[in-house]
Amino acid sequence: LIDAALNEPEKALRMVNVFSRSTLAPPSGAGFWVYNAGMALGRKVLRSNTAVNVFHRGFVACDSYANGEQAIAAVQCPVLFALGAQDQMTAPKAAQGLVAAARAAGKVVQTTSLPVGHNQMSEAPDETLMAIRDFLAK
């Protein structure tokens, strides 16, 4: 994906928009096509800076980031991990190290699994909102 983002950005956009969505997610509402909305946003990102491929740069930054455990230790509030059960971009099991680090650092941690892929707010906005609302109500 990182190579495609650099050398074939349109292909990478299609990959992201396939991998980011759960096939179980219903349409978000009349007149809203999640896939094309994602493609349009990706193309806008690509056009936003003609000197730098910010789409590729973002993937490289995410892939090379190595300070998650230190960052979670500095968090001063309870932590909610809202994980997409069908997430192909960041599989729920990939979060387990960070969840464990948060618990080891003494944080109050709650995890919830949503029946979606990577784009929780567009796939299951109500379920995502309820998970956040319920977490904040505690």
PDB file of C-alpha atoms in Angstrom:
ATOM      1  CA  LEU A   1       0.000   0.000   0.000  1.00  0.00           C
ATOM      2  CA  ILE A   2       2.854   2.379   0.804  1.00  0.00           C
ATOM      3  CA  ASP A   3       4.470   1.657  -2.572  1.00  0.00           C
ATOM      4  CA  ALA A   4       1.151   2.053  -4.374  1.00  0.00           C
ATOM      5  CA  ALA A   5       0.506   5.361  -2.590  1.00  0.00           C
ATOM      6  CA  LEU A   6       3.820   6.619  -3.962  1.00  0.00           C
ATOM      7  CA  ASN A   7       3.813   5.114  -7.454  1.00  0.00           C
ATOM      8  CA  GLU A   8       0.145   4.475  -8.270  1.00  0.00           C
ATOM      9  CA  PRO A   9      -1.917   6.796  -6.048  1.00  0.00           C
ATOM     10  CA  GLU A  10      -5.232   6.083  -7.785  1.00  0.00           C
ATOM     11  CA  LYS A  11      -4.717   2.345  -7.257  1.00  0.00           C
ATOM     12  CA  ALA A  12      -3.819   3.006  -3.614  1.00  0.00           C
ATOM     13  CA  LEU A  13      -7.018   5.037  -3.165  1.00  0.00           C
ATOM     14  CA  ARG A  14      -9.062   2.125  -4.492  1.00  0.00           C
ATOM     15  CA  MET A  15      -7.219  -0.275  -2.168  1.00  0.00           C
ATOM     16  CA  VAL A  16      -7.843   1.939   0.858  1.00  0.00           C
ATOM     17  CA  ASN A  17     -11.507   2.293  -0.004  1.00  0.00           C
ATOM     18  CA  VAL A  18     -11.921  -1.469  -0.327  1.00  0.00           C
ATOM     19  CA  PHE A  19      -9.856  -2.401   2.742  1.00  0.00           C
ATOM     20  CA  SER A  20     -11.406   0.337   4.908  1.00  0.00           C
ATOM     21  CA  ARG A  21     -14.991  -0.822   4.579  1.00  0.00           C
ATOM     22  CA  SER A  22     -16.844  -3.767   6.009  1.00  0.00           C
ATOM     23  CA  THR A  23     -19.170  -5.504   3.628  1.00  0.00           C
ATOM     24  CA  LEU A  24     -21.566  -5.863   6.558  1.00  0.00           C
ATOM     25  CA  ALA A  25     -22.082  -2.139   6.894  1.00  0.00           C
ATOM     26  CA  PRO A  26     -25.369  -0.836   5.498  1.00  0.00           C
ATOM     27  CA  PRO A  27     -25.470   2.326   3.380  1.00  0.00           C
ATOM     28  CA  SER A  28     -25.163   5.479   5.470  1.00  0.00           C
ATOM     29  CA  GLY A  29     -28.273   7.080   4.045  1.00  0.00           C
ATOM     30  CA  ALA A  30     -30.007   8.208   0.902  1.00  0.00           C
ATOM     31  CA  GLY A  31     -27.685   9.918  -1.549  1.00  0.00           C
ATOM     32  CA  PHE A  32     -24.496   8.968   0.292  1.00  0.00           C
ATOM     33  CA  TRP A  33     -22.100   6.502  -1.320  1.00  0.00           C
ATOM     34  CA  VAL A  34     -19.337   5.710   1.152  1.00  0.00           C
ATOM     35  CA  TYR A  35     -16.907   4.338  -1.451  1.00  0.00           C
ATOM     36  CA  ASN A  36     -17.151   7.341  -3.775  1.00  0.00           C
ATOM     37  CA  ALA A  37     -17.036   9.767  -0.852  1.00  0.00           C
ATOM     38  CA  GLY A  38     -13.775   8.128   0.212  1.00  0.00           C
ATOM     39  CA  MET A  39     -12.400   8.290  -3.326  1.00  0.00           C
ATOM     40  CA  ALA A  40     -13.325  11.973  -3.617  1.00  0.00           C
ATOM     41  CA  LEU A  41     -11.666  12.762  -0.298  1.00  0.00           C
ATOM     42  CA  GLY A  42      -8.534  10.856  -1.297  1.00  0.00           C
ATOM     43  CA  ARG A  43      -8.315  12.701  -4.601  1.00  0.00           C
ATOM     44  CA  LYS A  44      -8.718  16.002  -2.769  1.00  0.00           C
ATOM     45  CA  VAL A  45      -5.838  15.036  -0.474  1.00  0.00           C
ATOM     46  CA  LEU A  46      -3.689  14.174  -3.499  1.00  0.00           C
ATOM     47  CA  ARG A  47      -4.448  17.556  -5.108  1.00  0.00           C
ATOM     48  CA  SER A  48      -3.923  19.505  -1.889  1.00  0.00           C
ATOM     49  CA  ASN A  49      -0.160  19.716  -2.330  1.00  0.00           C
ATOM     50  CA  THR A  50       1.341  19.313  -5.784  1.00  0.00           C
ATOM     51  CA  ALA A  51       4.908  19.391  -4.430  1.00  0.00           C
ATOM     52  CA  VAL A  52       4.470  16.552  -1.922  1.00  0.00           C
ATOM     53  CA  ASN A  53       2.405  13.371  -2.116  1.00  0.00           C
ATOM     54  CA  VAL A  54       0.757  13.837   1.286  1.00  0.00           C
ATOM     55  CA  PHE A  55      -1.248  10.621   0.814  1.00  0.00           C
ATOM     56  CA  HIS A  56       2.002   8.627   0.683  1.00  0.00           C
ATOM     57  CA  ARG A  57       3.615  10.725   3.403  1.00  0.00           C
ATOM     58  CA  GLY A  58       0.712   9.968   5.731  1.00  0.00           C
ATOM     59  CA  PHE A  59       1.091   6.216   5.233  1.00  0.00           C
ATOM     60  CA  VAL A  60       4.836   6.404   5.823  1.00  0.00           C
ATOM     61  CA  ALA A  61       4.263   8.413   9.010  1.00  0.00           C
ATOM     62  CA  CYS A  62       1.732   5.884  10.311  1.00  0.00           C
ATOM     63  CA  ASP A  63       3.912   2.924   9.381  1.00  0.00           C
ATOM     64  CA  SER A  64       7.039   4.331  11.018  1.00  0.00           C
ATOM     65  CA  TYR A  65       5.434   5.715  14.192  1.00  0.00           C
ATOM     66  CA  ALA A  66       6.945   3.900  17.160  1.00  0.00           C
ATOM     67  CA  ASN A  67       5.943   5.926  20.230  1.00  0.00           C
ATOM     68  CA  GLY A  68       2.439   4.637  20.900  1.00  0.00           C
ATOM     69  CA  GLU A  69       3.268   2.940  24.186  1.00  0.00           C
ATOM     70  CA  GLN A  70       5.063   6.007  25.524  1.00  0.00           C
ATOM     71  CA  ALA A  71       2.248   8.273  24.364  1.00  0.00           C
ATOM     72  CA  ILE A  72      -0.470   6.142  25.969  1.00  0.00           C
ATOM     73  CA  ALA A  73       1.433   6.237  29.267  1.00  0.00           C
ATOM     74  CA  ALA A  74       1.171  10.044  29.223  1.00  0.00           C
ATOM     75  CA  VAL A  75      -2.622  10.065  28.759  1.00  0.00           C
ATOM     76  CA  GLN A  76      -4.345  11.524  31.824  1.00  0.00           C
ATOM     77  CA  CYS A  77      -7.903  10.288  31.312  1.00  0.00           C
ATOM     78  CA  PRO A  78      -9.775   7.013  30.768  1.00  0.00           C
ATOM     79  CA  VAL A  79      -9.201   5.445  27.351  1.00  0.00           C
ATOM     80  CA  LEU A  80     -11.742   3.981  24.937  1.00  0.00           C
ATOM     81  CA  PHE A  81     -10.536   1.649  22.197  1.00  0.00           C
ATOM     82  CA  ALA A  82     -13.393   1.471  19.676  1.00  0.00           C
ATOM     83  CA  LEU A  83     -12.270  -1.276  17.306  1.00  0.00           C
ATOM     84  CA  GLY A  84     -13.788  -2.235  13.975  1.00  0.00           C
ATOM     85  CA  ALA A  85     -14.318  -6.002  14.070  1.00  0.00           C
ATOM     86  CA  GLN A  86     -13.849  -6.293  10.290  1.00  0.00           C
ATOM     87  CA  ASP A  87     -11.086  -3.668  10.028  1.00  0.00           C
ATOM     88  CA  GLN A  88      -8.578  -4.750   7.369  1.00  0.00           C
ATOM     89  CA  MET A  89      -6.455  -1.598   7.613  1.00  0.00           C
ATOM     90  CA  THR A  90      -5.789  -1.875  11.353  1.00  0.00           C
ATOM     91  CA  ALA A  91      -6.940  -5.270  12.547  1.00  0.00           C
ATOM     92  CA  PRO A  92      -8.316  -5.316  16.109  1.00  0.00           C
ATOM     93  CA  LYS A  93      -5.506  -7.647  17.207  1.00  0.00           C
ATOM     94  CA  ALA A  94      -3.011  -4.928  16.210  1.00  0.00           C
ATOM     95  CA  ALA A  95      -4.419  -2.751  18.998  1.00  0.00           C
ATOM     96  CA  GLN A  96      -3.839  -5.319  21.728  1.00  0.00           C
ATOM     97  CA  GLY A  97      -0.280  -4.172  22.458  1.00  0.00           C
ATOM     98  CA  LEU A  98      -1.479  -0.618  22.964  1.00  0.00           C
ATOM     99  CA  VAL A  99      -4.409  -1.797  25.087  1.00  0.00           C
ATOM    100  CA  ALA A 100      -1.990  -3.809  27.244  1.00  0.00           C
ATOM    101  CA  ALA A 101       0.386  -0.839  27.517  1.00  0.00           C
ATOM    102  CA  ALA A 102      -2.475   1.403  28.650  1.00  0.00           C
ATOM    103  CA  ARG A 103      -3.497  -1.095  31.315  1.00  0.00           C
ATOM    104  CA  ALA A 104       0.121  -1.595  32.412  1.00  0.00           C
ATOM    105  CA  ALA A 105       0.406   2.186  32.804  1.00  0.00           C
ATOM    106  CA  GLY A 106      -2.584   2.115  35.171  1.00  0.00           C
ATOM    107  CA  LYS A 107      -5.085   3.685  32.794  1.00  0.00           C
ATOM    108  CA  VAL A 108      -8.805   3.001  33.010  1.00  0.00           C
ATOM    109  CA  VAL A 109      -9.375   1.169  29.734  1.00  0.00           C
ATOM    110  CA  GLN A 110     -12.518   0.104  27.931  1.00  0.00           C
ATOM    111  CA  THR A 111     -12.561  -1.712  24.609  1.00  0.00           C
ATOM    112  CA  THR A 112     -15.574  -2.068  22.384  1.00  0.00           C
ATOM    113  CA  SER A 113     -15.934  -3.947  19.130  1.00  0.00           C
ATOM    114  CA  LEU A 114     -18.089  -2.403  16.434  1.00  0.00           C
ATOM    115  CA  PRO A 115     -19.407  -4.494  13.491  1.00  0.00           C
ATOM    116  CA  VAL A 116     -17.567  -2.374  10.928  1.00  0.00           C
ATOM    117  CA  GLY A 117     -14.302  -1.902   9.088  1.00  0.00           C
ATOM    118  CA  HIS A 118     -11.873   1.003   9.486  1.00  0.00           C
ATOM    119  CA  ASN A 119     -14.285   3.891   8.835  1.00  0.00           C
ATOM    120  CA  GLN A 120     -16.520   3.592  11.856  1.00  0.00           C
ATOM    121  CA  MET A 121     -18.230   6.963  11.601  1.00  0.00           C
ATOM    122  CA  SER A 122     -19.371   6.438   8.017  1.00  0.00           C
ATOM    123  CA  GLU A 123     -20.235   2.752   8.408  1.00  0.00           C
ATOM    124  CA  ALA A 124     -21.976   2.804  11.773  1.00  0.00           C
ATOM    125  CA  PRO A 125     -22.391   6.381  12.956  1.00  0.00           C
ATOM    126  CA  ASP A 126     -25.094   5.586  15.510  1.00  0.00           C
ATOM    127  CA  GLU A 127     -23.235   2.629  17.023  1.00  0.00           C
ATOM    128  CA  THR A 128     -20.013   4.647  17.173  1.00  0.00           C
ATOM    129  CA  LEU A 129     -21.778   7.586  18.797  1.00  0.00           C
ATOM    130  CA  MET A 130     -23.454   5.313  21.355  1.00  0.00           C
ATOM    131  CA  ALA A 131     -20.125   3.656  22.224  1.00  0.00           C
ATOM    132  CA  ILE A 132     -18.534   7.058  22.833  1.00  0.00           C
ATOM    133  CA  ARG A 133     -21.581   8.369  24.692  1.00  0.00           C
ATOM    134  CA  ASP A 134     -21.753   5.324  26.955  1.00  0.00           C
ATOM    135  CA  PHE A 135     -18.022   5.544  27.661  1.00  0.00           C
ATOM    136  CA  LEU A 136     -18.236   9.233  28.569  1.00  0.00           C
ATOM    137  CA  ALA A 137     -21.252   8.609  30.812  1.00  0.00           C
ATOM    138  CA  LYS A 138     -19.200   6.418  33.162  1.00  0.00           C
TER     139      LYS A 138
END
